[in-house]
CSV table of C-alpha atoms and ligand atoms in Angstrom, one decimal:
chain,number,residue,atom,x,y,z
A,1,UNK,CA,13.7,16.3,-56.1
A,2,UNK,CA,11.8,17.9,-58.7
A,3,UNK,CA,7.5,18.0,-59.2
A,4,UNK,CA,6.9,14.3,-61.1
A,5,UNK,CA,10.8,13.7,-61.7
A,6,UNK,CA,11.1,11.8,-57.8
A,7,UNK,CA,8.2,9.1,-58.5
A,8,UNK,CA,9.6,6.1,-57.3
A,9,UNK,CA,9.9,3.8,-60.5
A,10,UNK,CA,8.0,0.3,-60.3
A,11,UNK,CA,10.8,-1.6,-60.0
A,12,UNK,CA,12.0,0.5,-56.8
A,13,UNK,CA,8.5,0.6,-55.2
A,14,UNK,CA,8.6,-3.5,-55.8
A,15,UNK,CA,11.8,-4.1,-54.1
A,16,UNK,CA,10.7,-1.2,-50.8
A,17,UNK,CA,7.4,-3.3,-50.9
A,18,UNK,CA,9.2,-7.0,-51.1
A,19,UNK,CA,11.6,-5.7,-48.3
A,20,UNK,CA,8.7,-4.2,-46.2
A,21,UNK,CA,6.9,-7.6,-46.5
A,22,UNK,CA,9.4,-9.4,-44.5
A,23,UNK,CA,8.8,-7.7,-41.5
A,24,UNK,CA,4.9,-7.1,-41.9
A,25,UNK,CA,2.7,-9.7,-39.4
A,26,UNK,CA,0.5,-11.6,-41.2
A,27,UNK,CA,-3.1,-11.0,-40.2
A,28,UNK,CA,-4.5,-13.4,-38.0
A,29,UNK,CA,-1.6,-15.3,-37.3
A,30,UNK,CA,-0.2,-16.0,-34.1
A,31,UNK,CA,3.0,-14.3,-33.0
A,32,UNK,CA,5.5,-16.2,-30.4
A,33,UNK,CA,8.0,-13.1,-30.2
A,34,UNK,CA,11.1,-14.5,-29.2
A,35,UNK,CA,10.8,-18.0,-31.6
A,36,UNK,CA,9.3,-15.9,-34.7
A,37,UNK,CA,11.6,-13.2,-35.3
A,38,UNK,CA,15.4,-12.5,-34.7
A,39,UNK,CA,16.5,-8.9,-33.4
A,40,UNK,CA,20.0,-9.6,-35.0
A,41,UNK,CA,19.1,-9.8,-38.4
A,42,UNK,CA,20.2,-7.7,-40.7
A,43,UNK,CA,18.8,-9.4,-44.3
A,44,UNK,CA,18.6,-7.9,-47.6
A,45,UNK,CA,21.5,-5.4,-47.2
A,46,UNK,CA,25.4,-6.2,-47.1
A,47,UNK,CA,26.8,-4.3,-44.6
A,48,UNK,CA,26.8,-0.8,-42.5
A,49,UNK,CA,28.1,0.9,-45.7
A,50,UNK,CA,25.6,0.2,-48.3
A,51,UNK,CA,23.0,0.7,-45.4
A,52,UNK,CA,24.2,4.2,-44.5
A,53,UNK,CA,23.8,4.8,-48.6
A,54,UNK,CA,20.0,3.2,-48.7
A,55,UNK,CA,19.2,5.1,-46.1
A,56,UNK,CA,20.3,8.5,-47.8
A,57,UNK,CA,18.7,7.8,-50.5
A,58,UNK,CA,15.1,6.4,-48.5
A,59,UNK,CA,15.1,9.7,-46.6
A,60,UNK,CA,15.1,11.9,-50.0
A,61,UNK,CA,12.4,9.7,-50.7
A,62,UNK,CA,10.0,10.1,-47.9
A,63,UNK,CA,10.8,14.5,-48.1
A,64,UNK,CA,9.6,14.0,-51.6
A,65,UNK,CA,6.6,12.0,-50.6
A,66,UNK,CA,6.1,14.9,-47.8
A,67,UNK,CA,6.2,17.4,-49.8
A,68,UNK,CA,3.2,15.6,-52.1
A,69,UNK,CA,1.3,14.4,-49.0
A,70,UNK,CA,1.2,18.1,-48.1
A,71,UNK,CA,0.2,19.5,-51.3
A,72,UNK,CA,-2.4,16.8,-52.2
A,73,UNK,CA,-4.1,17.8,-48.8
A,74,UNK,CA,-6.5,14.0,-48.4
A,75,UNK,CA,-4.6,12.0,-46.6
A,76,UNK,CA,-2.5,12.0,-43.5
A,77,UNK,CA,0.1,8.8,-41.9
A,78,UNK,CA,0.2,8.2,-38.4
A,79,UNK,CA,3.6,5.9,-37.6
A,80,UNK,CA,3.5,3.9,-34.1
A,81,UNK,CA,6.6,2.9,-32.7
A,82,UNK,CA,6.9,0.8,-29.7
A,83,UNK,CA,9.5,-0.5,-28.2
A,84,UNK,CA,10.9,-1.8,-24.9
A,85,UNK,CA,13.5,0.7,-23.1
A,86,UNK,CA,16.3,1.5,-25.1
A,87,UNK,CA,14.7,-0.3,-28.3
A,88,UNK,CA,15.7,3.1,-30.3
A,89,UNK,CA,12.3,5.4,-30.8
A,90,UNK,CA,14.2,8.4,-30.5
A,91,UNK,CA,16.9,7.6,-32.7
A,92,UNK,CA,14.6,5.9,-35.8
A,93,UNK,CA,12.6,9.2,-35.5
A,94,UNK,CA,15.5,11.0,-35.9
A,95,UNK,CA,17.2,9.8,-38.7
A,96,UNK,CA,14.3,8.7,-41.2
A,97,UNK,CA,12.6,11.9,-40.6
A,98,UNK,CA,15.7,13.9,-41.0
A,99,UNK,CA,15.3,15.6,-44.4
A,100,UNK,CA,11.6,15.9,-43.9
A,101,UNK,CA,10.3,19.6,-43.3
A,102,UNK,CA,9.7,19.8,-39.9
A,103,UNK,CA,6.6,21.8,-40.7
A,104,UNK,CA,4.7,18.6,-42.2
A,105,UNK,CA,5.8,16.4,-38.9
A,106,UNK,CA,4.1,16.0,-35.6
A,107,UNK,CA,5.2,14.2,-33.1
A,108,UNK,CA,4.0,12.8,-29.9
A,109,UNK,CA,5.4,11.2,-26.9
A,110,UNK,CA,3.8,9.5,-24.7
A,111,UNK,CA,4.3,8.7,-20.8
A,112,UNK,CA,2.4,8.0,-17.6
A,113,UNK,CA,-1.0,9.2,-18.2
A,114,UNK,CA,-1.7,12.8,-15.9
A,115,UNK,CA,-4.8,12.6,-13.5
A,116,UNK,CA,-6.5,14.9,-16.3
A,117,UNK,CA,-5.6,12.5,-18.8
A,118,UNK,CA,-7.1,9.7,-16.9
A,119,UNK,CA,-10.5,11.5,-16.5
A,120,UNK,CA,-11.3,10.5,-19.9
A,121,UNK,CA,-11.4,7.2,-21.8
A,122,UNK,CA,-8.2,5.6,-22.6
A,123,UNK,CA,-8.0,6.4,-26.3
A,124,UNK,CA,-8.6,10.2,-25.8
A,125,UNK,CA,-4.9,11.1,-25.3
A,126,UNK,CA,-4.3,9.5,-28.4
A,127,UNK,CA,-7.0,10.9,-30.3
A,128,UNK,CA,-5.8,15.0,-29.6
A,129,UNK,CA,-2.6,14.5,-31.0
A,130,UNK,CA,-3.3,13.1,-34.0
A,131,UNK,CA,-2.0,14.2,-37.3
A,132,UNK,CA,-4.3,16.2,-40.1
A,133,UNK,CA,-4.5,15.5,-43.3
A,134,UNK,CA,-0.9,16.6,-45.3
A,135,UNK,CA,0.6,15.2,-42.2
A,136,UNK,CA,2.3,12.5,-41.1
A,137,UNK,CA,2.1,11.9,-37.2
A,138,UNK,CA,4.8,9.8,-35.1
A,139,UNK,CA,3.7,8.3,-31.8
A,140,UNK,CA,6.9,7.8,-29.8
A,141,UNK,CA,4.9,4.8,-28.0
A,142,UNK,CA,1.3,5.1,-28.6
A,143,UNK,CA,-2.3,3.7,-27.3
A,144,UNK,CA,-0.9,0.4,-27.2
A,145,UNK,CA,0.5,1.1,-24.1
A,146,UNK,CA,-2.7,0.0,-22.9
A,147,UNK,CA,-2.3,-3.3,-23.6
A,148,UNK,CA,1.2,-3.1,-22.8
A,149,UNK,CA,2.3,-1.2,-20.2
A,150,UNK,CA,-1.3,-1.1,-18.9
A,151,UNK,CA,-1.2,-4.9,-18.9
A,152,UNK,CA,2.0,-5.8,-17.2
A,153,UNK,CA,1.1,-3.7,-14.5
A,154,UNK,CA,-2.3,-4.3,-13.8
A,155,UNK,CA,-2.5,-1.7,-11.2
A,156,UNK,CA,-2.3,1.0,-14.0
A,157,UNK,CA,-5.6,0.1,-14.9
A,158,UNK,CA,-7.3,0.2,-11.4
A,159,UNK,CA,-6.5,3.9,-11.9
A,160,UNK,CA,-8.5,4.2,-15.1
A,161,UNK,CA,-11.5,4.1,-13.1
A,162,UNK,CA,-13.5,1.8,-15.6
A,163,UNK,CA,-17.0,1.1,-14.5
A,164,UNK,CA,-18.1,-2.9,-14.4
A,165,UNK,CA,-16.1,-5.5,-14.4
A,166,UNK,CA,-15.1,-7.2,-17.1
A,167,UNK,CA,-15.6,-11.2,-16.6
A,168,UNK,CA,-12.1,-11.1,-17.0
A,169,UNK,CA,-8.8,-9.7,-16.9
A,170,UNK,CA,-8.5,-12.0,-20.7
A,171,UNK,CA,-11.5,-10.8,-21.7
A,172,UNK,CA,-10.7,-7.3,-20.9
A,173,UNK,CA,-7.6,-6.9,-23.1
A,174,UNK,CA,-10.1,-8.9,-26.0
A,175,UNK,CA,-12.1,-5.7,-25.5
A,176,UNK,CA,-9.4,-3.1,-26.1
A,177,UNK,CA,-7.6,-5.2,-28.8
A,178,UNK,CA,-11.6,-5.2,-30.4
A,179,UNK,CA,-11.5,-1.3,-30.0
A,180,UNK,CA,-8.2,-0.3,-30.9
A,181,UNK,CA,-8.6,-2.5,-34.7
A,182,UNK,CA,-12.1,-0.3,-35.1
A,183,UNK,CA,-10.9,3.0,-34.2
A,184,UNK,CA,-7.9,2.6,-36.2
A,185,UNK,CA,-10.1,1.1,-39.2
A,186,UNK,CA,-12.2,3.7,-38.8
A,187,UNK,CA,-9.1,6.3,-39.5
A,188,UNK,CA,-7.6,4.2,-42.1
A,189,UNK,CA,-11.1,4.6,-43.9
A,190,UNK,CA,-11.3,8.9,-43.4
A,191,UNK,CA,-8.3,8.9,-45.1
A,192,UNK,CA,-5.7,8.1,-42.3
A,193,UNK,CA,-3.0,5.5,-42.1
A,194,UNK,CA,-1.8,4.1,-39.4
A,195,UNK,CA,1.2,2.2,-39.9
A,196,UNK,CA,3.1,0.5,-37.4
A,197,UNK,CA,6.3,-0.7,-36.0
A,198,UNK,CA,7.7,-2.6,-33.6
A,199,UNK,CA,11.7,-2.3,-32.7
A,200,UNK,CA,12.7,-5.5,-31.5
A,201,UNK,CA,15.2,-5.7,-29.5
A,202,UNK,CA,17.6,-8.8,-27.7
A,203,UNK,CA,17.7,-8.7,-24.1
A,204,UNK,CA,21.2,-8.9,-24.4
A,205,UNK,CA,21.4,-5.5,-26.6
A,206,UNK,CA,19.4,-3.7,-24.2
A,207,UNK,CA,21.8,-4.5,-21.2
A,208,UNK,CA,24.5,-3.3,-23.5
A,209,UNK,CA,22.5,0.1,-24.0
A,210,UNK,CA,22.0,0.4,-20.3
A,211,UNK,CA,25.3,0.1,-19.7
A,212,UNK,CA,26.1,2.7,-21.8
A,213,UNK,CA,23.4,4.8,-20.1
A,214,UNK,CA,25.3,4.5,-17.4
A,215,UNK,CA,29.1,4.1,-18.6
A,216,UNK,CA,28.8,8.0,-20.6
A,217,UNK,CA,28.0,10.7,-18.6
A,218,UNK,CA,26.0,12.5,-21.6
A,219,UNK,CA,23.5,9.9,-21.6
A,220,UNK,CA,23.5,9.2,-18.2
A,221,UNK,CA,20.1,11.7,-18.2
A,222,UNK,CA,18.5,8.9,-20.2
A,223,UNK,CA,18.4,6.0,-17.8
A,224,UNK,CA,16.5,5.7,-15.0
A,225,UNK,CA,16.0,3.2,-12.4
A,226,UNK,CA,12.5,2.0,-13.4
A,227,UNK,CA,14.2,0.6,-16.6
A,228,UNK,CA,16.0,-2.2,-14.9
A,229,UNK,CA,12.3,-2.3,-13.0
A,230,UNK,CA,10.8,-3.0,-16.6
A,231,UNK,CA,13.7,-5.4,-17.6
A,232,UNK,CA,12.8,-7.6,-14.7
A,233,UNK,CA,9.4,-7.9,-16.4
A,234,UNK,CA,10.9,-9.2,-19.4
A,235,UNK,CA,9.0,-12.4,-20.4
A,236,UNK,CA,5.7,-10.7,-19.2
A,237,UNK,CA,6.5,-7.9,-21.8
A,238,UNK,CA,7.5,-10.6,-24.2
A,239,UNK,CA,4.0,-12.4,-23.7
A,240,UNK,CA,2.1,-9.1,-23.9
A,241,UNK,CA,3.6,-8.2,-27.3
A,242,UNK,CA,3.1,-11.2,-28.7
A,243,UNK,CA,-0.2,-11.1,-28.0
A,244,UNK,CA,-0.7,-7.7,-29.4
A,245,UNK,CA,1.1,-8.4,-32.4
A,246,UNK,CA,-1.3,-11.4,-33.3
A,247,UNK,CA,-4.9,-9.4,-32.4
A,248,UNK,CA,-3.8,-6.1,-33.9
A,249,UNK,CA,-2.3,-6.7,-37.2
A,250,UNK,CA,-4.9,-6.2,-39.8
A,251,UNK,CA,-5.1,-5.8,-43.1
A,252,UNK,CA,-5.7,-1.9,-43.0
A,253,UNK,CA,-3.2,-1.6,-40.4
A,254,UNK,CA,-0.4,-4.3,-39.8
A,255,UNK,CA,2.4,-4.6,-37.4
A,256,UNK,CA,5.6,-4.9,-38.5
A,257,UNK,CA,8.6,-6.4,-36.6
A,258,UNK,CA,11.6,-4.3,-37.3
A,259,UNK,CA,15.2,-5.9,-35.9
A,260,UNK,CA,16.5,-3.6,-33.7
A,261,UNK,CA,19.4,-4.9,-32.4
A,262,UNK,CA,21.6,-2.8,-35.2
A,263,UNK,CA,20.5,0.4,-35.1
A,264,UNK,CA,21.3,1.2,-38.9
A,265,UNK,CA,19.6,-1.7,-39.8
A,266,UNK,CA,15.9,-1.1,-37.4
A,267,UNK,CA,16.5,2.3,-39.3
A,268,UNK,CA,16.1,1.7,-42.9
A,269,UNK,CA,13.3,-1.2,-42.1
A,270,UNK,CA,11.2,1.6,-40.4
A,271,UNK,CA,12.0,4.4,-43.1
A,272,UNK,CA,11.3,1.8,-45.7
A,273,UNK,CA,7.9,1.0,-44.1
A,274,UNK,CA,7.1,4.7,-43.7
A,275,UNK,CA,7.9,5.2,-47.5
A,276,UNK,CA,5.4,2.1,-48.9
A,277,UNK,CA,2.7,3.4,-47.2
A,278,UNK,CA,3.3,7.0,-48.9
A,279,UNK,CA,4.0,4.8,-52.2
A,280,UNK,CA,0.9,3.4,-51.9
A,281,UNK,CA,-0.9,6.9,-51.2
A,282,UNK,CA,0.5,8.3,-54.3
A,283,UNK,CA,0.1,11.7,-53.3
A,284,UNK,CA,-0.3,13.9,-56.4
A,285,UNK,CA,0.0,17.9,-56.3
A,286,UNK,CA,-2.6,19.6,-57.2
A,287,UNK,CA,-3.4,19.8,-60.9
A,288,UNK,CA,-4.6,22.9,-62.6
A,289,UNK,CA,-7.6,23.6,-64.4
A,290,UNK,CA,-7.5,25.9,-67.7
A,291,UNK,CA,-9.4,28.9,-66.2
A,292,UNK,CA,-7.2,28.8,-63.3
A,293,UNK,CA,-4.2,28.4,-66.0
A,294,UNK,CA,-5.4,31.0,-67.9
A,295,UNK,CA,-5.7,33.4,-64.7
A,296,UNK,CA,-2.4,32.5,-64.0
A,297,UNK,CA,-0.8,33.9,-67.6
A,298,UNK,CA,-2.8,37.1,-66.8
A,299,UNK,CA,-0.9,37.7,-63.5
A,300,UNK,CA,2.7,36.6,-65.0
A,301,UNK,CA,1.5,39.4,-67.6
A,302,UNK,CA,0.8,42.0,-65.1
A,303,UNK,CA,4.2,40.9,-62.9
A,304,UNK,CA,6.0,41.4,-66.3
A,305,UNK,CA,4.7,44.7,-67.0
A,306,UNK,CA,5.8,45.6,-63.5
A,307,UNK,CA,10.2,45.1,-64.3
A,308,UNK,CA,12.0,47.6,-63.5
A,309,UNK,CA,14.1,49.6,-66.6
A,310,UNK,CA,16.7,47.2,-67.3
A,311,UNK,CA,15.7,44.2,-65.8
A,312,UNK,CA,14.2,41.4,-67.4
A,313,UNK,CA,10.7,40.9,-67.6
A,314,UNK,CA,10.5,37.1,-66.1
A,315,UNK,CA,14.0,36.7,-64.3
A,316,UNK,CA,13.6,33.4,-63.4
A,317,UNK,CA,12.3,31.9,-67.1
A,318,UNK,CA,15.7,33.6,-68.2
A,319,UNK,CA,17.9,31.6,-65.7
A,320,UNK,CA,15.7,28.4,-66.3
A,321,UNK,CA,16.5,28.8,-70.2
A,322,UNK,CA,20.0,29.2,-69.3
A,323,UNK,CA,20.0,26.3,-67.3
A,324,UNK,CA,19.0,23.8,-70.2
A,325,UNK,CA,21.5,25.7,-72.5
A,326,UNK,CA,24.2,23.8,-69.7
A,327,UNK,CA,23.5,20.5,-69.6
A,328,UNK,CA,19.4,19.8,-69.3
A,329,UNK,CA,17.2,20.5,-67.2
A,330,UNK,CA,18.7,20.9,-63.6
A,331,UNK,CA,16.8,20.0,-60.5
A,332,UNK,CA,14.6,23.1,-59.0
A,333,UNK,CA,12.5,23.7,-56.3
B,1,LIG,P1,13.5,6.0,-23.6
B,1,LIG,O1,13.3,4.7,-24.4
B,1,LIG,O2,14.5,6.9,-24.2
B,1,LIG,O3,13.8,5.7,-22.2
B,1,LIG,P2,10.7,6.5,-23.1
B,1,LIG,O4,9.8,6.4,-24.2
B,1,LIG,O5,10.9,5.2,-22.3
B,1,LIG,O6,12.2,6.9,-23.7
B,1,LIG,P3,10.3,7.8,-20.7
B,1,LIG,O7,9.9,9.2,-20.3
B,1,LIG,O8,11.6,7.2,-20.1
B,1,LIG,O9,10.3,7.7,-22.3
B,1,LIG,O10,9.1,6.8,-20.2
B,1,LIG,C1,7.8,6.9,-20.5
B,1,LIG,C2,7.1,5.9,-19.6
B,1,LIG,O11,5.7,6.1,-19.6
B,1,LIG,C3,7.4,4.5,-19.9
B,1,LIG,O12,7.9,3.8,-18.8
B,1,LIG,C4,6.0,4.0,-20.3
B,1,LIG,O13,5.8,2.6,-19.9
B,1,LIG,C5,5.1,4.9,-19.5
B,1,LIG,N1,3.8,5.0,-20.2
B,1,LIG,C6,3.5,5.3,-21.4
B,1,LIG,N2,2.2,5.2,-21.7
B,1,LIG,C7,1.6,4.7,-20.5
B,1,LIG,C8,0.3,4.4,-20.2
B,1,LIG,N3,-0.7,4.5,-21.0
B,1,LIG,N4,0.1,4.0,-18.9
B,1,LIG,C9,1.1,3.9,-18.0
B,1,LIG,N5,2.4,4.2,-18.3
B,1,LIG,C10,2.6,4.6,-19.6
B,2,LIG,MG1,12.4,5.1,-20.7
């Protein structure tokens, strides 16, 4: 899309943010996962067919939004996803960041932390593979593993090494829900922000997707025993992101509960999450001033002066006039 032509008009930036508000946690309310919110649904769009569309048209959107973020140079978004096994991090990145250039992308996965990792403080990890500013960063599950993960499985943290002992294991998790809402305030106000989603699946979806794991030889590669391990765990996982999802969603940086149960669906909820926060950025290119304007129609002079016998002086302002002769002003990058 073209410099100033892709702007999202009001009305369309109303009805991403109306959608978006559905999903978002309200601050300082309290979650119950599996009575609050149902993986299955699938409201504010028809069907498959008219999603596929909306999402066409919400990934043009966010490699417009790119494009400015990169240019304007302030500000940088870091999207979270978590998700239990199979909950569709890969696929979500994959599709909404699809007509994005890659160069303006980072991503980061994370897994069991690596005895080097572990000699540090728990948000360390996280902190190296942020994004910079033009950027937007994906954590493909991110530092709340440590109050996920880390908190189903207690014995994680024994390996952290913490000094002290918290008066409790309750009080501990208080701690790092405490930390986690600063450091990520602390971004949001240096010009990063952190946006984040949760792909919420059914229990009964994810044995389908095992299945499959197991049923299709191409994917067999992408189940492993420990998932079944996990799935055991359920209603401890259930607990754990409940109470995540009530302590961490803040007003500079709320949760949001995407359905995941229909993958085109969890999709278009996490691209259109992605593409408020950039809405609300409003990254600008760079204006120019009038020396630097001026400077510039001395070098067009001099590249002018340099055409060959027979060509034109400014190529491109001669196909660009013949362009509006046909029908307007086409699209150009
Ligand atoms: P998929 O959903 O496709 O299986 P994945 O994100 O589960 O992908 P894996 O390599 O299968 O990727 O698993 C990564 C593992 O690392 C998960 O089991 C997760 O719980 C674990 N992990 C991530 N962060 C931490 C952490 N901070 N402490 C302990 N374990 C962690
Ligand atoms: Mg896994």
């Amino acid at each position: 899309m073209k410099n100033g032509r892709a702007r999202t008009t009001d009305a369309q930036a109303e009805r991403i943010a109306g959608f978006v508000d559905r999903l978002r946690v309200e601050p300082g309310s309290k979650v119950n996962l599996s009575k609050d919110f149902d993986p299955a649904r699938t409201v504010g769009i028809k069907n498959k067919k008219e999603g596929r569309e909306i999402l066409r048209s919400g990934v043009a959107l966010l490699a417009d939004y790119q494009r400015r973020l990169a240019a304007d140079g302030s500000h940088g978004v870091l999207l979270c996803l978590q998700a239990l096994d199979a909950g569709g991090k890969d696929g979500t990145i994959r599709h909404v960041m699809s007509g994005v250039n890659p160069q303006g992308v980072r991503v980061a996965g994370f897994r069991v932390p690596s005895a080097g990792e572990l000699a540090h403080d728990y948000l360390w990890r996280y902190t190296r593979e942020l994004p910079r500013r033009g950027e937007i960063g994906i954590f493909n599950r991110s530092h709340y593993e440590e109050v996920l993960v880390v908190r189903v499985h207690p014995e994680l943290l024994d390996r952290q090494r913490l000094p002290g002992r918290p008066k409790s294991r309750k009080a501990l998790w208080r701690r790092r829900f405490r930390e986690i809402n600063a450091w990520e305030r602390y971004l949001t106000d240096n010009g990063f922000r952190v946006v984040k989603v949760f792909l919420n699946l059914s229990k009964e979806e994810q044995r389908v997707r095992f299945l499959k794991r197991i049923d299709v030889p191409e994917r067999n590669w992408k189940f492993s025993a420990s998932d079944v391990r996990e799935r055991a765990r359920w209603d401890d996982y259930q607990a754990a992101f409940s109470d995540m999802l009530s302590a961490t969603s803040t007003p500079w940086a709320p949760w949001h509960v995407v359905p995941a149960d229909h993958k085109w669906y969890a999709r278009i909820c996490a691209a259109a999450v992605l593409a408020r926060t950039l809405i609300e950025i409003d990254p600008h290119y760079p204006a120019i001033d009038d020396r630097s304007r001026h400077e510039l129609e001395l070098e067009k002079r001099q590249l002018e002066k340099e055409a060959p016998a027979g060509a034109a002086a400014d190529p491109y302002a001669v196909k660009r006039r013949g362009h509006q002769g046909h029908g307007g002003d086409r699209r150009r990058r």
